[in-house]
Each structure stands twice: as structure tokens, then as C-alpha cells.
Short mmCIF file of C-alpha atoms in Angstrom, two decimals:
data_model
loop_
_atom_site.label_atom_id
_atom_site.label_comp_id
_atom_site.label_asym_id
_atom_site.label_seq_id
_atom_site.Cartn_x
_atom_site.Cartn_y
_atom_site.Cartn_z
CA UNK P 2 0.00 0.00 0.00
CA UNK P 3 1.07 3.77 -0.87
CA UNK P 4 0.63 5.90 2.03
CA UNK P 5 0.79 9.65 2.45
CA UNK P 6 1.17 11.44 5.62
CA UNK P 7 0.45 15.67 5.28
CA UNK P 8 0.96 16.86 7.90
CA UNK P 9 2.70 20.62 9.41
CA UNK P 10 5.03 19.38 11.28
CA UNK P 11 7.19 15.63 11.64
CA UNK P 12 10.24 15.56 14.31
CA UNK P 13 13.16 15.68 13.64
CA UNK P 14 12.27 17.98 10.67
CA UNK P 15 9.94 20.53 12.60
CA UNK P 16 8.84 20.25 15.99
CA UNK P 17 6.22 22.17 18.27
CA UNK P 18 4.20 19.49 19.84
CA UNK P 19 2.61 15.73 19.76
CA UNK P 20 1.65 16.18 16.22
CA UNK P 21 5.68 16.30 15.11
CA UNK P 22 6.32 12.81 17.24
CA UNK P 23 3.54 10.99 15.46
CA UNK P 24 3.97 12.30 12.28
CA UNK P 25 7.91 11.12 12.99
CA UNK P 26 7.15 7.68 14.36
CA UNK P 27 4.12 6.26 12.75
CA UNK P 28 5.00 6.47 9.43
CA UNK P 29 8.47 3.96 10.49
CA UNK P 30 6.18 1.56 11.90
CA UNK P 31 4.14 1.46 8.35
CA UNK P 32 7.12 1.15 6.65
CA UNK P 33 8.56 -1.69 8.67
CA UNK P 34 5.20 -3.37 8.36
CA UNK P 35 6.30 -3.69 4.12
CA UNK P 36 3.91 -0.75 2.88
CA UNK P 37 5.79 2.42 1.17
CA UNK P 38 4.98 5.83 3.07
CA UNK P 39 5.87 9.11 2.11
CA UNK P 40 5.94 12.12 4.72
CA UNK P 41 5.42 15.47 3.23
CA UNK P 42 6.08 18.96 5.28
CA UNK P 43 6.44 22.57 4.98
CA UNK P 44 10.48 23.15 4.21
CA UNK P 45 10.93 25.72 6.95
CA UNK P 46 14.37 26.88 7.80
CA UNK P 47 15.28 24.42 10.66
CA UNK P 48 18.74 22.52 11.86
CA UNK P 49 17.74 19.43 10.15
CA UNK P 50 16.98 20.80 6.80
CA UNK P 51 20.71 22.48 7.31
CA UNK P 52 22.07 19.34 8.63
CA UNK P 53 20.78 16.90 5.77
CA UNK P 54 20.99 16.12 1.95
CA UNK P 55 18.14 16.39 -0.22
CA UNK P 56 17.42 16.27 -3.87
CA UNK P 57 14.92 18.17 -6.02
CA UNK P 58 12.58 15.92 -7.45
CA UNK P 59 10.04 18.10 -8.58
CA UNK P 60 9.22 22.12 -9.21
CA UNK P 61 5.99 24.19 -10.50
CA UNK P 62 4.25 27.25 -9.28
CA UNK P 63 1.36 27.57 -6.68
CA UNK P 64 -1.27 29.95 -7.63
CA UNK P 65 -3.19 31.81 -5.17
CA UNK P 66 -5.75 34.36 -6.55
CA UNK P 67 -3.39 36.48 -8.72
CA UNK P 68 -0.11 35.76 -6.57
CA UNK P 69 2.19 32.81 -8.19
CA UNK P 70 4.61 31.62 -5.99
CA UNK P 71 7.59 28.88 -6.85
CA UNK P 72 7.89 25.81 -5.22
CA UNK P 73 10.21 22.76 -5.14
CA UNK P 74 9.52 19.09 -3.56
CA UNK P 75 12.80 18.37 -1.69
CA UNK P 76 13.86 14.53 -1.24
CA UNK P 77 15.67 13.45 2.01
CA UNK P 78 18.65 11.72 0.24
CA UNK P 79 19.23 9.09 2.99
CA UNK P 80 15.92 7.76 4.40
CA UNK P 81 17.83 8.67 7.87
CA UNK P 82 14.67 8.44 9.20
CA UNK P 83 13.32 5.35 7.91
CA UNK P 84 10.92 6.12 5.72
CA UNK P 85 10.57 8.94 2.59
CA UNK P 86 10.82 12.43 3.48
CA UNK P 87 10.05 14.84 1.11
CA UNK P 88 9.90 18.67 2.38
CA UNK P 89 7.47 21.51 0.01
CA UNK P 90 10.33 24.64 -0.57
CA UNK P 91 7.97 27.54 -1.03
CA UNK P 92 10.89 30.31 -0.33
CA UNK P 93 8.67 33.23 -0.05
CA UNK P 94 6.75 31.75 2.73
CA UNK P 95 8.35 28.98 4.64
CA UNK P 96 11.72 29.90 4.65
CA UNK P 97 11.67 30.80 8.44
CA UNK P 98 12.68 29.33 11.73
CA UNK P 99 9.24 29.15 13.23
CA UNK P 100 6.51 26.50 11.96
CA UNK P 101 3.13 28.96 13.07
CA UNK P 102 2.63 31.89 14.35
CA UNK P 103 2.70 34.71 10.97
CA UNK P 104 0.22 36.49 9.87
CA UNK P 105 0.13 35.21 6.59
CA UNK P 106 0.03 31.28 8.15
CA UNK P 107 -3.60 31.07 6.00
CA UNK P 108 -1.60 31.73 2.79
CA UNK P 109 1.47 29.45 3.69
CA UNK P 110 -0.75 26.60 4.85
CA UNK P 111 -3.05 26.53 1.40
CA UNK P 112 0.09 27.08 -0.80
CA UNK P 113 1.56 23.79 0.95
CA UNK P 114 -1.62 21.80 0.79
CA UNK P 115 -1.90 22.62 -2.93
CA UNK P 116 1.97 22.31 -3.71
CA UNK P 117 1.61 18.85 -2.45
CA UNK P 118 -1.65 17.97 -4.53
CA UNK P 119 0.35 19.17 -7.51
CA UNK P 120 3.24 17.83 -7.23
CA UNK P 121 1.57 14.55 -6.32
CA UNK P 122 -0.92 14.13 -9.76
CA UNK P 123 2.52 15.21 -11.46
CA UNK P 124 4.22 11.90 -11.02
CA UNK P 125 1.01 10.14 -12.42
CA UNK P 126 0.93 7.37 -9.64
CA UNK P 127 -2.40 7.61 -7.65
CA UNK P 128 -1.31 6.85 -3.72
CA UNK P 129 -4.10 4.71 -2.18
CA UNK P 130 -4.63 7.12 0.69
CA UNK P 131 -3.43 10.49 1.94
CA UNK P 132 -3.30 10.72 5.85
CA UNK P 133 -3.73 14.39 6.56
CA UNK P 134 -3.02 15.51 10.15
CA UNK P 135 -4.85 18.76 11.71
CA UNK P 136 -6.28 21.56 9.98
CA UNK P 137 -3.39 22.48 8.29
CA UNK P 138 -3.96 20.03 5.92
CA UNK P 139 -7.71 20.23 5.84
CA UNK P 140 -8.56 20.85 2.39
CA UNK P 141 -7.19 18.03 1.01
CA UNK P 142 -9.87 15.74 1.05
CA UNK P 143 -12.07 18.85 -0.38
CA UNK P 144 -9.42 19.39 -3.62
CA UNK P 145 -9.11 15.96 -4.14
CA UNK P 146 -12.94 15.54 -4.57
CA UNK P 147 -14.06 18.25 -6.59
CA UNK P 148 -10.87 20.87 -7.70
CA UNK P 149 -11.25 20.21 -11.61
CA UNK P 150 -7.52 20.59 -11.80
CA UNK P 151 -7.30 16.98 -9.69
CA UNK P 152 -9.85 14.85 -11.61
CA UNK P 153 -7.65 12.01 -11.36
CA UNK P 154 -7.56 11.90 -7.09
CA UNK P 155 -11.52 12.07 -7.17
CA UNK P 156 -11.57 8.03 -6.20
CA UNK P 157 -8.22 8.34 -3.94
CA UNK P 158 -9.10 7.81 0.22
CA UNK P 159 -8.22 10.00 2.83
CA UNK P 160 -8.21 10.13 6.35
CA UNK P 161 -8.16 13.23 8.84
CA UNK P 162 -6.21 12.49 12.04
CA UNK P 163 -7.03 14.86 14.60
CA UNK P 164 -4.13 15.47 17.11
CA UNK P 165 -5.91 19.24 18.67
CA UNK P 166 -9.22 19.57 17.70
CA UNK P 167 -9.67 22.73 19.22
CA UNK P 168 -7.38 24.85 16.24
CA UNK P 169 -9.62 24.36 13.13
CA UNK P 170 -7.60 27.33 10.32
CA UNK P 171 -10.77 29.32 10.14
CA UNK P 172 -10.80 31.81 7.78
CA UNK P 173 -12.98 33.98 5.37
CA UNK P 174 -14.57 33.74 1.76
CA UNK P 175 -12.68 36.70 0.71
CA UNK P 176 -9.99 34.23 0.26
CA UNK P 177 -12.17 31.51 -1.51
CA UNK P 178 -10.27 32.59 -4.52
CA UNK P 179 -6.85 31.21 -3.09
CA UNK P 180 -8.48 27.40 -3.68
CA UNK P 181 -8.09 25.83 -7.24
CA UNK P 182 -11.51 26.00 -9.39
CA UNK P 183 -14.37 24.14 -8.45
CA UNK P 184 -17.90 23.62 -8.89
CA UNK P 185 -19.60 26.11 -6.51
CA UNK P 186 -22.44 23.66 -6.10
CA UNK P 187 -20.09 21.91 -3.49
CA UNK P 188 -19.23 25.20 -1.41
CA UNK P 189 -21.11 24.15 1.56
CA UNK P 190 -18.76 21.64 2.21
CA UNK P 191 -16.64 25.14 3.11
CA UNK P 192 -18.82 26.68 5.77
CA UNK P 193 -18.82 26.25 9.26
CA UNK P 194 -20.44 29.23 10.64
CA UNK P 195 -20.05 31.55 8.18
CA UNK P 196 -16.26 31.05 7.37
CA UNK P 197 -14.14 28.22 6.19
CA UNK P 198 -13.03 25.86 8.46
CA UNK P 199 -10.09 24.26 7.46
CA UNK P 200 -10.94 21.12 10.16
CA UNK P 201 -14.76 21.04 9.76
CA UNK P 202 -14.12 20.70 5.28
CA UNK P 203 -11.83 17.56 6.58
CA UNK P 204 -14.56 15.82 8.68
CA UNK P 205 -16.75 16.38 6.24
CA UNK P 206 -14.82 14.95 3.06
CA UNK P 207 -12.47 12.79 4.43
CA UNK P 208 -13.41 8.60 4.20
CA UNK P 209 -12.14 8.56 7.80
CA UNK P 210 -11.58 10.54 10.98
CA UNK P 211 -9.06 9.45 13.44
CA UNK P 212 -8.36 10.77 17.12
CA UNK P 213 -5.12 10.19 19.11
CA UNK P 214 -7.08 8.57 22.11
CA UNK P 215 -10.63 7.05 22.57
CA UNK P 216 -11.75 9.34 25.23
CA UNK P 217 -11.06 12.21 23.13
CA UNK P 218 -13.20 10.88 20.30
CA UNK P 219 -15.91 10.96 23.17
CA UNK P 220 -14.53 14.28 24.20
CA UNK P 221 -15.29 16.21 21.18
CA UNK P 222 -18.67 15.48 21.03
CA UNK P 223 -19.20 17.85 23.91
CA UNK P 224 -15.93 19.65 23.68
CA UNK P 225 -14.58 20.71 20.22
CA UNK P 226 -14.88 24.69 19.67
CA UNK P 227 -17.98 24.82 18.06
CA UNK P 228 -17.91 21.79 15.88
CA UNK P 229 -19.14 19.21 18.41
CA UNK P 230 -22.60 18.81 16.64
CA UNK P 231 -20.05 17.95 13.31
CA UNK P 232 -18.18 15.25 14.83
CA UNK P 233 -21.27 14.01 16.55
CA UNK P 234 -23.00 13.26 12.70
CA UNK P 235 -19.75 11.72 11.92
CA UNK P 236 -19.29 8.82 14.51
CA UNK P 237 -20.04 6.24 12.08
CA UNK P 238 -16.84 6.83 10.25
CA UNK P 239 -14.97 8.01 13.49
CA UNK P 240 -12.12 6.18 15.52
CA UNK P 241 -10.28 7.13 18.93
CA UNK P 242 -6.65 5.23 18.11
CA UNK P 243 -4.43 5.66 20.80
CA UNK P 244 -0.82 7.06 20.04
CA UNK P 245 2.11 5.14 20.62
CA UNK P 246 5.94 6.56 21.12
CA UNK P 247 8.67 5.34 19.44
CA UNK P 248 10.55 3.26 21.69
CA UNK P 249 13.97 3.03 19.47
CA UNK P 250 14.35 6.84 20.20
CA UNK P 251 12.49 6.37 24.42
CA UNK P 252 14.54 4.18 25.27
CA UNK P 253 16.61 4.60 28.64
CA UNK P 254 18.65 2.02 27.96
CA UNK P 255 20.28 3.26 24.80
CA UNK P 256 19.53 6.97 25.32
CA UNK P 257 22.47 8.92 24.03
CA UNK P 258 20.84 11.90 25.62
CA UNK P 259 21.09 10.90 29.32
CA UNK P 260 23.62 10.70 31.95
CA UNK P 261 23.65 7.04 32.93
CA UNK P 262 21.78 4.25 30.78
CA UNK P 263 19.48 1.89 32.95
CA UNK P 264 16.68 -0.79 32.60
CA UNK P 265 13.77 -2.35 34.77
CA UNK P 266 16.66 -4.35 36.29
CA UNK P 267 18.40 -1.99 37.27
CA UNK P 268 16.11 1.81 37.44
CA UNK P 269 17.67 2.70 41.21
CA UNK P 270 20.98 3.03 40.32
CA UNK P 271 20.12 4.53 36.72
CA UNK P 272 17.54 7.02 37.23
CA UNK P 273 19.84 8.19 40.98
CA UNK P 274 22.66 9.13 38.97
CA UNK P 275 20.92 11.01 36.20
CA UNK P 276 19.14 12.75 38.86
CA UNK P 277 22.18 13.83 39.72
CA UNK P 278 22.95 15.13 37.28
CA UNK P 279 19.98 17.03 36.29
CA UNK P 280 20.22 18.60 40.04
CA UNK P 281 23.70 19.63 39.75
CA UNK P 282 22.85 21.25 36.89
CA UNK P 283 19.36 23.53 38.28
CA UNK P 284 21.29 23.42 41.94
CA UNK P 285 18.84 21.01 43.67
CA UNK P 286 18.89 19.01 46.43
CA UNK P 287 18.78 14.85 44.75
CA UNK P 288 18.01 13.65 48.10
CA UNK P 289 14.31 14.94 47.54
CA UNK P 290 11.62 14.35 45.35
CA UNK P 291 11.65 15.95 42.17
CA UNK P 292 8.55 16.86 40.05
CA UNK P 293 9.25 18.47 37.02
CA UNK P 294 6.85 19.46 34.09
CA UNK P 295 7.65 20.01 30.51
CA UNK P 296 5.40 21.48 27.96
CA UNK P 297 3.93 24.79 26.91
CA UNK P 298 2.97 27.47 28.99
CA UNK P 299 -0.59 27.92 28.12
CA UNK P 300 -3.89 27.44 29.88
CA UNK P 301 -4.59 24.25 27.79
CA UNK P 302 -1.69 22.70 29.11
CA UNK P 303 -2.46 23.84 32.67
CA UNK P 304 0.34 26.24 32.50
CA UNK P 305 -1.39 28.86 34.12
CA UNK P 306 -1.76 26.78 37.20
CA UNK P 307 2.01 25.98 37.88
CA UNK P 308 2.99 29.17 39.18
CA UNK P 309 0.58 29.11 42.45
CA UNK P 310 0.51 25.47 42.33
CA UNK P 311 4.22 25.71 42.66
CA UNK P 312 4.50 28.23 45.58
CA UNK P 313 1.93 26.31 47.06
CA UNK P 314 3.16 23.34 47.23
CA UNK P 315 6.50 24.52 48.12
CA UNK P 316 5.82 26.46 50.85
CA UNK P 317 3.64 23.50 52.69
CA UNK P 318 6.83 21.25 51.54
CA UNK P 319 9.96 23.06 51.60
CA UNK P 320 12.16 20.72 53.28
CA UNK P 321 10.77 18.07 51.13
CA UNK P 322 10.30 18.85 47.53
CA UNK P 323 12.16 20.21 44.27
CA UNK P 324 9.97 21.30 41.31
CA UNK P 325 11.63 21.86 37.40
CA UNK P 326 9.72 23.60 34.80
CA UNK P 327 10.64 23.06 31.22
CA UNK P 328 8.76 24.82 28.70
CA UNK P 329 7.76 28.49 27.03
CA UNK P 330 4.47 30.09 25.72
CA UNK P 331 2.89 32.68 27.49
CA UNK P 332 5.13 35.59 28.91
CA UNK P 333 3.25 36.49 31.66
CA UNK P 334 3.10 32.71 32.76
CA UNK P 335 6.55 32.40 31.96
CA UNK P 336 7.63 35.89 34.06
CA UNK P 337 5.58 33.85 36.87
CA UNK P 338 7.79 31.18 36.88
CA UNK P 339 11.20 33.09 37.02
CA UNK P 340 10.61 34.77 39.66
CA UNK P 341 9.44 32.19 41.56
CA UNK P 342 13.65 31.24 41.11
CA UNK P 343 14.40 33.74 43.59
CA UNK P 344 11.70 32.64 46.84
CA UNK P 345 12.81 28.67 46.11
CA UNK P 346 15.97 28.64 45.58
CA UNK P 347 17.73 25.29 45.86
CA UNK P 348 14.35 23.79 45.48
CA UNK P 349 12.91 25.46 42.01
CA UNK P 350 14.39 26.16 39.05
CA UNK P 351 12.70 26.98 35.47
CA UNK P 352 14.12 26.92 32.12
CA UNK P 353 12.44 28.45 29.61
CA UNK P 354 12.23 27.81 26.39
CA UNK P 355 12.65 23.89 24.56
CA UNK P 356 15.75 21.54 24.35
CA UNK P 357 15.34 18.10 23.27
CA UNK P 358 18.62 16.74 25.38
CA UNK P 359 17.29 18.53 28.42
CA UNK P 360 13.60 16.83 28.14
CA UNK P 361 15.39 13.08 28.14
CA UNK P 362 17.19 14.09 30.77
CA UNK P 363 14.59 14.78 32.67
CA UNK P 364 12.63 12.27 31.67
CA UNK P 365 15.13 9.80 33.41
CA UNK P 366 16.40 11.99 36.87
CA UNK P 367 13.10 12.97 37.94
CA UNK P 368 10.23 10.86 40.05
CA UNK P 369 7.45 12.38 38.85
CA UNK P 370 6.05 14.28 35.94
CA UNK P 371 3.49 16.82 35.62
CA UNK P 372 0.72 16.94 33.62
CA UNK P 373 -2.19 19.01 34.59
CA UNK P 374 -4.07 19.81 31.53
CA UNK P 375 -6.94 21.73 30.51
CA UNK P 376 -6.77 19.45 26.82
CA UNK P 377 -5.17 16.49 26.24
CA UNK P 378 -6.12 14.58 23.21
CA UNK P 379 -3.24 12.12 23.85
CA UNK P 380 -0.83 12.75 25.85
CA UNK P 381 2.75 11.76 25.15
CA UNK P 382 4.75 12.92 28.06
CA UNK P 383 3.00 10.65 30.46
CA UNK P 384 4.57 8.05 27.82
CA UNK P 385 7.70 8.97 27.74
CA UNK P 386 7.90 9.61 31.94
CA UNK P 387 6.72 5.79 32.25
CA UNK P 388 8.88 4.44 29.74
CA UNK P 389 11.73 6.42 31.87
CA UNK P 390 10.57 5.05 35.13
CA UNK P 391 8.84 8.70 36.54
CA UNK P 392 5.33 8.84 37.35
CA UNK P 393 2.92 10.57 36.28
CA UNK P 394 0.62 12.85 37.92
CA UNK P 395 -1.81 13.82 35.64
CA UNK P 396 -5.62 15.31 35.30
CA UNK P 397 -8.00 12.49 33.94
CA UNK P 398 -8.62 13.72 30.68
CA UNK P 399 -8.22 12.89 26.99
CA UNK P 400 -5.44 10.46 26.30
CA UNK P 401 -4.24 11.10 29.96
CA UNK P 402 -7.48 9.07 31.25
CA UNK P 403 -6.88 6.05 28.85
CA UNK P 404 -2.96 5.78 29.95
CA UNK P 405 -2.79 6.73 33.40
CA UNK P 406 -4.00 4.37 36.12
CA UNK P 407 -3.96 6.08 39.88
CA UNK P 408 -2.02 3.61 42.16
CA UNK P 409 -5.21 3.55 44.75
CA UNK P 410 -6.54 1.36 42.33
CA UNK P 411 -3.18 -0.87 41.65
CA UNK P 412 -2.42 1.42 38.80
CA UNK P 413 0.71 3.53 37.32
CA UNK P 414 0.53 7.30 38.48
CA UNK P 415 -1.44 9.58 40.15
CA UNK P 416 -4.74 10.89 39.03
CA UNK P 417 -7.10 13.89 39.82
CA UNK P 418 -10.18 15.58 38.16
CA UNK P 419 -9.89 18.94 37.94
CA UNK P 420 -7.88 21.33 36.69
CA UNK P 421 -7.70 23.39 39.53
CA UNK P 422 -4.24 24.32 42.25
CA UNK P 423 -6.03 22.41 44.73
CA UNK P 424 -6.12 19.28 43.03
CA UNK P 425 -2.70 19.73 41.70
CA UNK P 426 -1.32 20.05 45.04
CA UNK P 427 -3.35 17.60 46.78
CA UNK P 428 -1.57 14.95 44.21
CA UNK P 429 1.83 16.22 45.43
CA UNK P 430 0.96 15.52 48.63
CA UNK P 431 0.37 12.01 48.15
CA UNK P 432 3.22 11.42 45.96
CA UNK P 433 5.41 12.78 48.75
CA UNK P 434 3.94 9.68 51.09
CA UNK P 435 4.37 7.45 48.25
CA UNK P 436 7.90 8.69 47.50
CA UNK P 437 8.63 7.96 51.18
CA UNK P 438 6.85 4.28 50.66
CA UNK P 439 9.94 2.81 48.60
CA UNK P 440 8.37 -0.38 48.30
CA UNK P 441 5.51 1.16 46.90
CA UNK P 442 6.50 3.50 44.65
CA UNK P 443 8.76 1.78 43.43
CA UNK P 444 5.96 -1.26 42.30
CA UNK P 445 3.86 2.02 40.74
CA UNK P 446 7.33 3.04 39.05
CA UNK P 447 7.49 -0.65 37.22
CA UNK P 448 4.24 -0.90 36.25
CA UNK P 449 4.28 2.46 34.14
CA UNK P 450 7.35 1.12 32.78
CA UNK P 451 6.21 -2.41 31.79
CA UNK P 452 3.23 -0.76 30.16
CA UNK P 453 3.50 -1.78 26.22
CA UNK P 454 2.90 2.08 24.00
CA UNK P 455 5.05 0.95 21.19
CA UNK P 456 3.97 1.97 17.56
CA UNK P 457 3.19 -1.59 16.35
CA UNK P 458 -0.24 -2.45 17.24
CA UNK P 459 -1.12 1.13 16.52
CA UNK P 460 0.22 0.87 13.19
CA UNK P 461 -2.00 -1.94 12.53
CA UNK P 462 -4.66 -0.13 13.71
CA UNK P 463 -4.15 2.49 11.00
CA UNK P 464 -3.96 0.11 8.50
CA UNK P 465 -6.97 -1.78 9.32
CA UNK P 466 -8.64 1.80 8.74
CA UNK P 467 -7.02 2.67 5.45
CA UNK P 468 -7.64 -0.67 3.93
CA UNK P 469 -11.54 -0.49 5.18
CA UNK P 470 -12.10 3.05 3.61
CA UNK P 471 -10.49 1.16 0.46
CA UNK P 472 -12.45 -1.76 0.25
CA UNK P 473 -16.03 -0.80 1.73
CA UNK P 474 -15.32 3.63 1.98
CA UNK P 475 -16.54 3.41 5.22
CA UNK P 476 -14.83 2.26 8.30
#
């Protein structure tokens, strides 16, 4: 089988999120599993693109209302990654550092979307499904159907994979000019609300819709930014598919990034010393128990809540805790957190910003992670902590609910229901007593890291989806 992935973002290529890990694992898995899969993403101006050789395979023009704009479909030489990379080169509009956040993103996104649909009825070699991811790539399974210029993808499958349901790329019919000719008959496949909605033209059109857990498929029927009556009318051709992590790359015991390599065997002596070393380096005490969070700095995330949280739960445990912060977004929240440096010191520290080699590392030298969130559709973190042998302490909610077992019921972390200081320090609190329980925590500690989130059976469960919508068109 030819698969597709679209998607904005695919680690190592571009990272800001979840959506970059999946779109950088999954497609491995597929290609392990014999079928040929082809990742296609924005060329933006990043270390990898810098680092790595590609060929041009293919050129045209993009044509948006009366601006034309170059493009070129860039190869990844090596298959470093283990599949086919191939990055859209659109100079006048992705060649910069950062993957969102310009005013123009509504222009960059459709000249990608189309770029890719050109490029791929140029090599004349129908794929049997595109797998678009988010509404970045939401108009695909619109262009394919009815754009006159793509006659020949009318019959090809698609699948939307939602990752954050709550971003949709809304924007307005002045720019309904951008999209390649069609027959206006089909416009209302467009309109959500009186604007197009890049995410809503996807669940319409597309054979398939995917989530990244089961209890966010349930979630968004209540929850989903105005579209929740949408996804409701679509549950027939809806599935929640848990994400899996790629466990080559999470993997403590061959983890270039960390301090001191370890296994189940032998986690104390592992996860002490790389403790140490992530203490030495943010001056904390590894005698203690250290919770650290990593992620953005925005209310979704809960990132709002850390500051007090924080103070909170520092003040009722000074002598006992350490908390580390890794992550940017918000500059108030973030302004929040620094100064909270200079009331804790020796048991806070904060780093803002993102570094890959600093998340594994903390991964493996801290005891428990941090995940109070707003929105979760997955979760990966709480993955990667387990995998690492920290616990997670997490709001039930999303992917978080599906993963995360609290150890009052024999489970694998610590659980609470709402997103709320309170809560968050209440679940401190009893990870303290736990942390004290060695016997204990350390049975919770195994379990989350004999828990089984590789990428195979998820793979399959992909598959199993793409070859339905083939067969039957349904799922």
C-alpha cells in the first residue's frame, strides 16, 4: 500500500508538539510493516533541513488568486529516518525558523496543501490514501474531490487524524479565490459558521476521521470549539486510536541523551545518577523528590496553574520537595515562573524555552512528571515519563485518562479531576507519602514502565482503517 502522511510538522524535521512525534514515528512503523509511506512537510528553515541532503525531485508554481509563488519538492537523500521524506520549498513563505505563528500562516498553509496535490498528480501514480493531520492540511480531502484541476484523485481515500481539535484554520470567503476552481455547487462543504473551516471541510470529506485517544473521540462530542454537533454526525466513520511513542528513540537504555543508561533491572541506580545530574545542573537538592513538568505554557496545558501550584506546594513542603519547569508560551506565565527562582531557591528552578537533550534528561532523573491539563487529546509525556521510570501525575482527561492508572486502584501514576491548584497540590501531597513508601513506589514506578505504547499495534490499527475506507469507503 502507498501511504501519504500531510501533515505541518514531523520531528526531527519541525517540531512544536505531539503532532511532530507521530507524524515522525508512525510512518516507520508502516514502513517496517512492508507498505511504502511518504511524509510530506512545509520546508521551513530548521537545523535538520541544514544538517541533511536532499534532492529536487520536482518544481511548479502555486497559484493563489493572482499571486504565483515557486515551489520545489525536496527529497531526504538518505531515508535517515526510515521512511521517505520529502519537504514543500515555497521560499517566499516557509523559509523561516518558526513552523506557526505569521500572519500570513492562512496563505502558507493553502500554498503547501496545494503544492503537495500538484506535485503529487505530477508523477502520475495515484497513492491509495493520503493521511492528513490537523487543519493544516484540511482541504485536502475537499481538492481531491471536486478541484477540476485533480480529476484524477476524485476516487483516492483519505483520512483526517485529529491530534488538537480545538485549532480548526478558520478563515474567510474573501480568500475563496486562493483554492483551485471548483464547482460552486459543493461550497457548503466550506462553511462552518459563516467562514471556512479548514478542520470542519476535513470531517466532512475525508473517508475517515481518526483521534489520538478514545476518550477524546468521546470528548469532542461535547468539547470541540464549536464543531461538536459535526463530529457528533460523523461517529459512524470516526475512531479514537491511541498514540504510541517510538521506543527506538524512548529508550533509557540506549539513550544517548542521558547521563547514565538503565533498565527495569536496574532503574535505582540509573535514574539516581541522572538525577544527579539534572540537580547539579538547576542546583537542587537529589536527596528529595523531584517533580518536574515540561510542555507549553498555556492554559490548555495547565500552564497557568504551575505558578501558584508551585508556591503552594513549596511552601507547605519546603524541606521536602524540588519542582523543574521546562517549557515556554505565554510571557506572563513564563515571568511567573522566574521569579518564583528567587523565593525557592535550591528547590525550584525553570528553564524556559525547549531543548530536546534537556527533556530526556529529565525524563530519566526525575520521580514524577506533571501533567495538569486543561486538553489532552493524547498525551505523550506521560509516555515517555513511564517508559523512563517517573510517574505521572496527571488530570483524567483525553489520552491522559486512557494511559494513566492512579495507584489507589493498583495502577501507574497519580490521578485527579480537575484542573484546579487544589487538586494539583493535593496529588503532590500524596506522591510525597508514596515517594517515602519505597516499596511502593517503586511497584507504581514498574508498572508504568512495563506498560507496552510501542507503535506496532497502533500501526495496525491504521492500516486496518485505510484498507476499510479502500475496500467498503466506510470504516
Amino acid at each position: 500500500m502507498e501511504i501519504f502522511h500531510i501533515s505541518a510538522e514531523c520531528y526531527p524535521m519541525a517540531k512544536v508538539g505531539g503532532l511532530a512525534d507521530v507524524v515522525g514515528a508512525l510512518p516507520k512503523y508502516q514502513t517496517n510493516a512492508g507498505h511504502n509511506v511518504r511524509v510530506v512537510v512545509p520546508a521551513y528553515d530548521t537545523k535538520f533541513k541544514k544538517e541533511n541532503q536532499f534532492e529536487c525531485v520536482h518544481w511548479g508554481s502555486v497559484k493563489l488568486g493572482s499571486f504565483n509563488f515557486p515551489f520545489s519538492v525536496l527529497k531526504e537523500s538518505t531515508d535517515v529516518l526510515g521512511y521517505e521524506l520529502y519537504l514543500i520549498e515555497i521560499n517566499e513563505l516557509f523559509d523561516r525558523p518558526n513552523v506557526y505563528g505569521y500572519e500570513d500562516d492562512i496563505e502558507r498553509f493553502l500554498s503547501f496543501q496545494i503544492a503537495a496535490l500538484d506535485w503529487i498528480i505530477a508523477r502520475n501514480e495515484v497513492p491509495d490514501v493520503i493521511n492528513c493531520h490537523d487543519h493544516h492540511t484540511g482541504l485536502i480531502p475537499f481538492l481531491t474531490q471536486f478541484a477540476y484541476k485533480y480529476e484524477k484523485l476524485k476516487d483516492l481515500k483519505t483520512v483526517i487524524t485529529i491530534h488538537n481539535g480545538l485549532y480548526q484554520g478558520w478563515f474567510g470567503f474573501d480568500k475563496l479565490h486562493y483554492l483551485p476552481e471548483f464547482d460552486l455547487k459543493h461550497v457548503g462543504f466550506l462553511e462552518w459558521n459563516n467562514s471556512i473551516n479548514s478542520l470542519a471541510v476535513a470531517v466532512k470529506c475525508a473517508q475517515a476521521v481518526t483521534t489520538v485517544s478514545p476518550s477524546y473521540l468521546n470528548e469532542i462530542n461535547y468539547a470541540a470549539n464549536g464543531l461538536e454537533n459535526l463530529f457528533n454526525s460523523v461517529r459512524n466513520k470516526s475512531k479514537g486510536i491511541l498514540n504510541g511513542i517510538d521506543i527506538e528513540v524512548w529508550n533509557p537504555l540506549k539513550d544517548k541523551m542521558i547521563a547514565e543508561n538503565y533498565s527495569i533491572e536496574n532503574f535505582e541506580i540509573g535514574k539516581q545518577k541522572n538525577k544527579e545530574k539534572l540537580c547539579e545542573q538547576f542546583e537542587l537538592d537529589p536527596s528529595k523528590p523531584l517533580f518536574s513538568f515540561i510542555g507549553r505554557l498555556f492554559e490548555e496545558k495547565g500552564g497557568d496553574l504551575l505558578p501558584q501550584a508551585s508556591a503552594l506546594a513549596l511552601s507547605e513542603n519546603f524541606e521536602n520537595i524540588n519542582i523543574l519547569i521546562l517549557g515556554s508560551g505565554n510571557s506572563e506565565i513564563e515571568s511567573q515562573l522566574t521569579q518564583l527562582r528567587n523565593d525557592y531557591k535550591g528547590n525550584y528552578n525553570v528553564f524556559i524555552g525547549y531543548n530536546e537533550e534537556l527533556a530526556h534528561l529529565i525524563y530519566a532523573g526525575s520521580d514524577y512528571i506533571l501533567m495538569p491539563s486543561r486538553v489532552e487529546p493524547c498525551g505523550l509525556n506521560q509516555m515517555y515519563a513511564m517508559r523512563y521510570g517517573t510517574i505521572p501525575i496527571v488530570r483524567r482527561t483525553g489520552g491522559l485518562r486512557d494511559t494513566v492508572i492512579d495507584f489507589g486502584d493498583e495502577g501507574n501514576g497519580i490521578c485527579h479531576d480537575q484542573a484546579s491548584v487544589g487538586d494539583i497540590c493535593y496529588s503532590i501531597n500524596r506522591a510525597v507519602k508514596l515517594y517515602d513508601d519505597k516499596i511502593s513506589f517503586n511497584k507504581v514506578l514498574k508498572r508504568g514502565m512495563e506498560a507496552d505504547h510501542s507503535w506496532e499495534s497502533v500501526c495496525q490499527d491504521y492500516i486496518e482503517i485505510y484498507n476499510l475506507i479502500i475496500e467498503k469507503n466506510e470504516i
